[in-house]
Amino acid sequence: MGKMKITEGKNGKRIVEEPCEGPCPIERGMRIVGGKWTGSILWHLKDKPVRFNDLSRQLSGASKKMISQRLKEMEENKLVIRKVVSDQPVAITYEASEFGKTALKFLDELQLWVNENGL
Amino acid sequence: MGKMKITEGKNGKRIVEEPCEGPCPIERGMRIVGGKWTGSILWHLKDKPVRFNDLSRQLSGASKKMISQRLKEMEENKLVIRKVVSDQPVAITYEASEFGKTALKFLDELQLWVNENGL
DNA sequence: CAGAATCCAACCGGATACTG
DNA sequence: CAGTATCCGGTTGGATTCTG
């Protein structure tokens, strides 16, 4: 985290402060996988490449614009891989990268938490 | 998830679609713990009650307004408990609820993921 | 101390239409 | 099919000031 600062309170207790600037790990992580629909998209790519419109149909709550944006940023973050499968007719697939798959562990955990608590 | 729909492709393969409407679990989870600074705040409350201004100092990247908003919504979501420790001088503490602590499991996972991958 | 109130610019995201 | 472009109202979130 940030640089720890240890001071001494007047009562003799040690006061440990770890100021969380330039966001701390959890926050940085959230900025990568916590975007709107990011987690869900990754989840849907977990075991096979999926084409854009298929993805769009599966995530029926998200607009194409949204999905397009997220996919682009996920590609930049190396979470997913975009592949041109064929021109004429145009066919593109997206799949989770190896790195992207490492994030699934935690998404699993999240999903479990949601289900266990009926959220 | 949504209602599953199983169709048969022309090649004989089963096509399983699980449309993700009214957001799917991962998305719903993210809406609860994925808010800006939400995870970090919860993390900072994990093992002891913390006062508002202390929290504010520790999360030096977030404004008081931000923290205030998040704490309120986290209280509504039962993630944290607000306690009036004393009037005159006013003293309030926030602590993770039992439920809130169950969320720490995967926040741990997230943090681990971030650190392992040097994010 | 623990916020609430106000102002305001920036960003977000849906709807719609269009493209190669 | 796989997006992009544009419009545009709503929301966000920082800065600042004020309060009991």
XYZ file of N, CA and C (backbone and C1' of nucleotides) in Angstrom, chain D residues 2-19:
126
model
P -19.816 -10.815 -35.611
O -19.219 -9.342 -35.579
C -18.140 -9.044 -36.438
C -17.850 -7.570 -36.379
C -17.755 -6.990 -34.964
O -16.659 -6.099 -34.898
C -19.259 -5.750 -36.212
P -16.055 -5.811 -33.451
O -17.272 -5.033 -32.736
C -17.116 -3.659 -32.494
C -17.411 -2.850 -33.758
C -17.405 -1.357 -33.537
O -16.113 -0.873 -33.773
C -19.109 -2.075 -35.080
P -15.737 0.468 -33.068
O -16.421 1.591 -33.973
C -15.946 1.826 -35.305
C -16.737 2.987 -35.891
C -16.605 4.288 -35.089
O -16.376 5.342 -36.026
C -18.887 3.733 -35.357
P -16.157 6.797 -35.477
O -17.620 7.411 -35.572
C -18.307 7.458 -36.824
C -19.448 8.467 -36.745
C -19.163 9.666 -35.856
O -19.722 10.828 -36.471
C -21.046 8.487 -35.006
P -19.433 12.261 -35.868
O -20.842 12.607 -35.222
C -22.026 12.292 -35.958
C -23.249 12.511 -35.101
C -23.128 13.647 -34.066
O -24.238 14.519 -34.220
C -23.987 11.694 -33.058
P -24.280 15.942 -33.474
O -25.566 15.746 -32.561
C -26.718 15.088 -33.096
C -27.596 14.607 -31.957
C -27.781 15.635 -30.833
O -29.163 15.756 -30.525
C -27.144 13.537 -29.947
P -29.676 17.050 -29.739
O -29.743 16.477 -28.270
C -30.461 15.274 -28.013
C -30.216 14.843 -26.586
C -30.063 16.013 -25.608
O -30.887 15.789 -24.484
C -28.296 14.489 -25.344
P -31.629 17.032 -23.837
O -32.226 16.358 -22.533
C -32.919 15.109 -22.630
C -32.457 14.191 -21.522
C -32.508 14.807 -20.124
O -32.978 13.807 -19.234
C -30.302 14.088 -20.610
P -33.346 14.175 -17.772
O -32.314 13.260 -16.993
C -32.097 11.913 -17.443
C -30.872 11.360 -16.748
C -30.808 11.739 -15.266
O -30.659 10.528 -14.527
C -28.764 12.309 -16.394
P -30.560 10.617 -12.969
O -28.993 10.467 -12.743
C -28.326 9.412 -13.426
C -26.848 9.508 -13.190
C -26.461 9.695 -11.710
O -25.564 8.647 -11.374
C -25.336 11.280 -13.109
P -24.870 8.528 -9.938
O -23.443 9.188 -10.199
C -22.694 8.757 -11.343
C -21.394 9.514 -11.369
C -20.696 9.601 -10.024
O -19.370 9.162 -10.221
C -20.902 11.758 -10.999
P -18.529 8.637 -8.996
O -17.605 9.878 -8.664
C -16.893 10.517 -9.716
C -16.485 11.900 -9.282
C -16.083 12.023 -7.800
O -14.938 12.837 -7.721
C -17.670 13.633 -8.304
P -13.861 12.589 -6.580
O -13.025 13.939 -6.580
C -12.481 14.460 -7.784
C -12.626 15.971 -7.807
C -12.110 16.674 -6.548
O -11.145 17.656 -6.931
C -14.321 17.416 -7.072
P -10.299 18.351 -5.773
O -11.078 19.725 -5.583
C -11.531 20.447 -6.734
C -12.150 21.775 -6.291
C -11.572 22.329 -4.984
O -11.384 23.727 -5.129
C -13.921 22.007 -4.765
P -10.703 24.527 -3.980
O -11.953 25.139 -3.218
C -13.019 25.713 -3.989
C -14.207 26.019 -3.108
C -13.866 26.549 -1.703
O -14.379 27.872 -1.559
C -15.594 24.922 -1.625
P -14.028 28.749 -0.247
O -15.426 28.712 0.505
C -16.651 28.892 -0.229
C -17.824 28.452 0.622
C -17.798 28.979 2.074
O -19.004 29.703 2.337
C -18.315 26.668 1.998
P -19.246 30.389 3.746
O -20.158 29.332 4.520
C -21.439 29.004 3.979
C -22.078 27.884 4.796
C -22.193 28.198 6.304
O -23.534 27.972 6.697
C -21.223 26.053 5.936
P -24.022 28.440 8.131
O -24.190 27.073 8.907
C -24.991 26.017 8.348
C -24.948 24.821 9.260
C -25.036 25.164 10.760
O -25.983 24.304 11.363
C -23.213 23.734 10.354
